[in-house]
Coordinates of C-alpha atoms in Angstrom, one line a residue:
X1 CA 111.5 13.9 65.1
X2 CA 112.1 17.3 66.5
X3 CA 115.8 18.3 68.9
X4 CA 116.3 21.7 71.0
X5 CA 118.3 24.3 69.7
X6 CA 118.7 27.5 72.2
X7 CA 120.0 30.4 70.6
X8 CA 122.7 32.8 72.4
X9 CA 122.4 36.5 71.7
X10 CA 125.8 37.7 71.3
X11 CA 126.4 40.2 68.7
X12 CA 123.2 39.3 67.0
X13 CA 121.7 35.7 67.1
X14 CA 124.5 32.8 66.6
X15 CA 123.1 30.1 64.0
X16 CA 122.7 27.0 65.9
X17 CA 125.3 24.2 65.4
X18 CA 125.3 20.6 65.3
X19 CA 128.2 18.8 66.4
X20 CA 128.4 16.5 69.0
X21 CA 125.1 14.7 70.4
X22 CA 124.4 14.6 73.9
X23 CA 122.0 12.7 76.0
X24 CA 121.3 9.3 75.6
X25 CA 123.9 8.5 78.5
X26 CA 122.2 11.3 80.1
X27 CA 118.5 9.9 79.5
X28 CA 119.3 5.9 80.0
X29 CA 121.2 6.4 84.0
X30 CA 119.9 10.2 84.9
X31 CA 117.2 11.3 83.6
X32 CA 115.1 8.6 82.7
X33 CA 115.0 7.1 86.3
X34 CA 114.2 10.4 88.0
X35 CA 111.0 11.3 85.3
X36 CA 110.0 7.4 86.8
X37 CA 110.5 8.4 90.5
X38 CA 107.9 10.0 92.4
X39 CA 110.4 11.1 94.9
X40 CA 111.9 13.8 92.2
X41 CA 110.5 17.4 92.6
X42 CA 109.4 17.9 88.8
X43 CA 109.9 21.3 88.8
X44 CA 113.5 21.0 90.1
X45 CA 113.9 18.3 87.2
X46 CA 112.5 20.4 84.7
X47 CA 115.1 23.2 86.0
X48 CA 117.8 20.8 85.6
X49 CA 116.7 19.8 81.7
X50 CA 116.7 23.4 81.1
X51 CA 120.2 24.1 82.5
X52 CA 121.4 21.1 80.8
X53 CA 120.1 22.7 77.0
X54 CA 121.3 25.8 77.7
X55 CA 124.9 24.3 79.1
X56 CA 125.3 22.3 75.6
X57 CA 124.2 25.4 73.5
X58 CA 127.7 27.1 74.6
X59 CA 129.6 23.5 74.2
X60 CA 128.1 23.5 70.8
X61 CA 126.5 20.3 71.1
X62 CA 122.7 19.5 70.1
X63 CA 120.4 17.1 72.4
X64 CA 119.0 14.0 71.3
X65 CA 115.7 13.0 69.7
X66 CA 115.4 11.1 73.2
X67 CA 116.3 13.4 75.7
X68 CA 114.1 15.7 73.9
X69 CA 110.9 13.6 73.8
X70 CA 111.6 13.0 77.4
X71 CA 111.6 16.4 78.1
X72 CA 108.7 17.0 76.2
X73 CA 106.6 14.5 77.9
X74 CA 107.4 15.9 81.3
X75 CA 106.4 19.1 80.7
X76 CA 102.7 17.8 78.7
X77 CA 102.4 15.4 81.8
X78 CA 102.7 18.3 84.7
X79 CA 100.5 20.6 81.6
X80 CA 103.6 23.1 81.5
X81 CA 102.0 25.1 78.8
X82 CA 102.9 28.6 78.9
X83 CA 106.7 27.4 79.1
X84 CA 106.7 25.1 76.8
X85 CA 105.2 28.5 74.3
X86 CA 108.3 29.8 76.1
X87 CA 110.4 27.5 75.1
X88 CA 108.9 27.1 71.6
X89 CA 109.0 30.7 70.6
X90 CA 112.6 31.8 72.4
X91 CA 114.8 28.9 73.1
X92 CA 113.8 27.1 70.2
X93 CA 112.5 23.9 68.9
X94 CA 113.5 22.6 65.0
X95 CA 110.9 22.6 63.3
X96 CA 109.0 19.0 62.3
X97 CA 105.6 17.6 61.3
X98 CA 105.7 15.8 64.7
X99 CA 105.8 18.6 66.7
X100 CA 103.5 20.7 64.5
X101 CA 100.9 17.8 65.1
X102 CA 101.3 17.9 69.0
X103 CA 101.1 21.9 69.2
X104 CA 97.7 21.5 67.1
X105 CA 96.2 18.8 69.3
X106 CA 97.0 20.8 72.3
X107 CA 95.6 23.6 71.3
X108 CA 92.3 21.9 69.7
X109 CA 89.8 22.1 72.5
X110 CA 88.1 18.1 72.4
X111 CA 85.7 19.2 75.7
X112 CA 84.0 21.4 72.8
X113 CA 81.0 18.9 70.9
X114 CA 81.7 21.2 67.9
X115 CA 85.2 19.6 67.5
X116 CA 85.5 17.2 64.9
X117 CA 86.5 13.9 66.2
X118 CA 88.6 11.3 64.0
X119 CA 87.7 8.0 64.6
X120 CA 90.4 5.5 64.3
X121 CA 93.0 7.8 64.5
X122 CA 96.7 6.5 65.0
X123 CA 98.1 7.9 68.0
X124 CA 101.9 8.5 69.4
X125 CA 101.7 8.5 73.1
X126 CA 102.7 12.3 73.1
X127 CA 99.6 12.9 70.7
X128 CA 97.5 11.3 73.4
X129 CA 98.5 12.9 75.7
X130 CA 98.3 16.5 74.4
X131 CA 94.5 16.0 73.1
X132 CA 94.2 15.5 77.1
X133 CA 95.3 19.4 77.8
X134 CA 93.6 22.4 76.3
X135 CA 96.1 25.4 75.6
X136 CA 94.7 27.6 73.1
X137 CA 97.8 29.6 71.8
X138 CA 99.2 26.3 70.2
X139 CA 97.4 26.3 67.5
X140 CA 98.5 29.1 66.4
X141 CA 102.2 27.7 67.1
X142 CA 100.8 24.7 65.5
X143 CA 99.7 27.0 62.4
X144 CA 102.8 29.1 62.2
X145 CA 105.2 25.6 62.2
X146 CA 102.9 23.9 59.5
X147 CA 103.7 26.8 57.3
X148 CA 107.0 27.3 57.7
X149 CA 107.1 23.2 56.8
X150 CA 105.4 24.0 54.0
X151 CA 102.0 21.9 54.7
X152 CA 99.2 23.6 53.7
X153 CA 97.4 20.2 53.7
X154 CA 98.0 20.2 57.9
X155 CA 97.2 23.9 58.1
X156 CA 93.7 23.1 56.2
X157 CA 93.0 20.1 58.4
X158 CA 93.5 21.6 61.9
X159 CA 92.1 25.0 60.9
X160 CA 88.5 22.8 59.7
X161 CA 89.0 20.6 63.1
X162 CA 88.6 23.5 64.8
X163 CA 86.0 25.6 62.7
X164 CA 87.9 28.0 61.0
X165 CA 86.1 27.8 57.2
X166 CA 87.5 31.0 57.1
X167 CA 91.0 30.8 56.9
X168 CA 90.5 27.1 55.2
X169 CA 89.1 28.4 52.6
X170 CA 92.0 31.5 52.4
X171 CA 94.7 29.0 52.3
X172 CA 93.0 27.0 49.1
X173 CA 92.6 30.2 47.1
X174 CA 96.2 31.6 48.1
X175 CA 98.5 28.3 47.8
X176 CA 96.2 27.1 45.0
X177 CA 95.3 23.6 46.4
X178 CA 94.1 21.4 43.9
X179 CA 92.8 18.4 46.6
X180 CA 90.7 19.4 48.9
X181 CA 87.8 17.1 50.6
X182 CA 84.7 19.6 49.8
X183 CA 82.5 17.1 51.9
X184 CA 83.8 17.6 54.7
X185 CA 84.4 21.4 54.4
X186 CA 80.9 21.7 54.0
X187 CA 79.9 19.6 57.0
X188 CA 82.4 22.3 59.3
X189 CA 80.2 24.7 58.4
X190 CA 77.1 23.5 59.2
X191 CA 78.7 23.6 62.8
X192 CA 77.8 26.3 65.2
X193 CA 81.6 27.1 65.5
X194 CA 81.7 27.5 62.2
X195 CA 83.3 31.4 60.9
X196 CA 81.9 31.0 57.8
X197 CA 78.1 30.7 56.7
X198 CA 77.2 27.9 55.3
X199 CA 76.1 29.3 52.0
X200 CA 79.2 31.1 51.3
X201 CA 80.7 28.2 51.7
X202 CA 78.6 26.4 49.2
X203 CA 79.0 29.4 46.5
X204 CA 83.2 28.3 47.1
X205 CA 82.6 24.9 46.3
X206 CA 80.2 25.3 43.7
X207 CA 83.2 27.8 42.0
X208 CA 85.8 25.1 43.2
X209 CA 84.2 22.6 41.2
X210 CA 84.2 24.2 38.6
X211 CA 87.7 25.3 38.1

């Protein structure tokens, strides 16, 4: 699950404070209906959801999971990409897995046949519909969340999803990562996306392997 916390700079940045929750009232008779109507300018309604996070930041109260993902979802459905970075980097979002995973699929580029595809994959509806968009600077969002989470597994995956052997193969040797699937870090780099040659690659896992 992931809430909105904005931060007010008053003499310096005030820690964010959880108190009262706010918003499924809002979501069930407001804001629910109006994300269903056609008749609702969205950019006025996205206005509004902003004015309404930063009104509860001064009343000290936090939004909820719901309004959130509602939010969320209208700004992925109308491909509001460079303010939801905005809003990711400056207003800000708690960090979770969830939101890591839809940063990464939004900035994984799935027009490109050098992407890996996962069959079978289980899929949230805000999953889906991020893999539908193509912003490239999530990822690195994506990347920079998935560290500070402390998932070096997610980092590995979405960094070999999009062909980075590279830094992969960086992350092992820094963090030490005792399970990694050498199969298929070999088969990203026989891809033509690939930022590391394939038998460098082959020189790690043969030393992997043997450590």
């Amino acid at each position: 699950r992931f809430d909105f916390f904005f931060f007010q700079a008053e003499d310096g940045i005030r820690d964010a404070q959880e108190s009262r929750g706010l918003g499924d009232v809002y979501k069930r008779q407001i804001f629910l209906p109006a994300c269903n109507s056609p008749k609702v300018n969205r950019d006025y309604l996205i206005d509004i959801f902003i004015a309404l996070f930063r009104v509860s930041s001064d009343l000290a109260m936090t939004m909820s999971h719901q309004l959130g993902t509602l939010f969320l979802k209208l700004l992925l459905t109308e491909k509001k990409t460079v303010l939801l970075h905005f809003l990711q980097q400056y207003c800000v979002f708690q960090d979770s897995l969830e939101l890591a995973k839809i940063f990464a699929e939004l900035g994984t580029n799935y027009d490109d046949p050098n992407v890996e595809q996962e069959l079978n994959e289980q899929k949230t509806p805000l999953i889906a519909l991020a893999q539908s968009i193509y912003y490239k600077p999530a990822l690195q969002l994506a990347l920079d969340m998935f560290f500070r989470l402390r998932r070096a597994d997610e980092m590995i995956h979405y960094l070999l999803k999009n062909g980075d052997v590279y830094t992969a193969i960086s992350i092992i040797n820094k963090y030490k990562i005792k399970s990694v699937d050498l199969q298929r870090l070999c088969k990203a780099a026989e891809k033509p996306n690939s930022t590391l040659h394939i038998s460098q690659v082959m020189e790690f896992v043969n030393n992997y392997s043997k450590s």
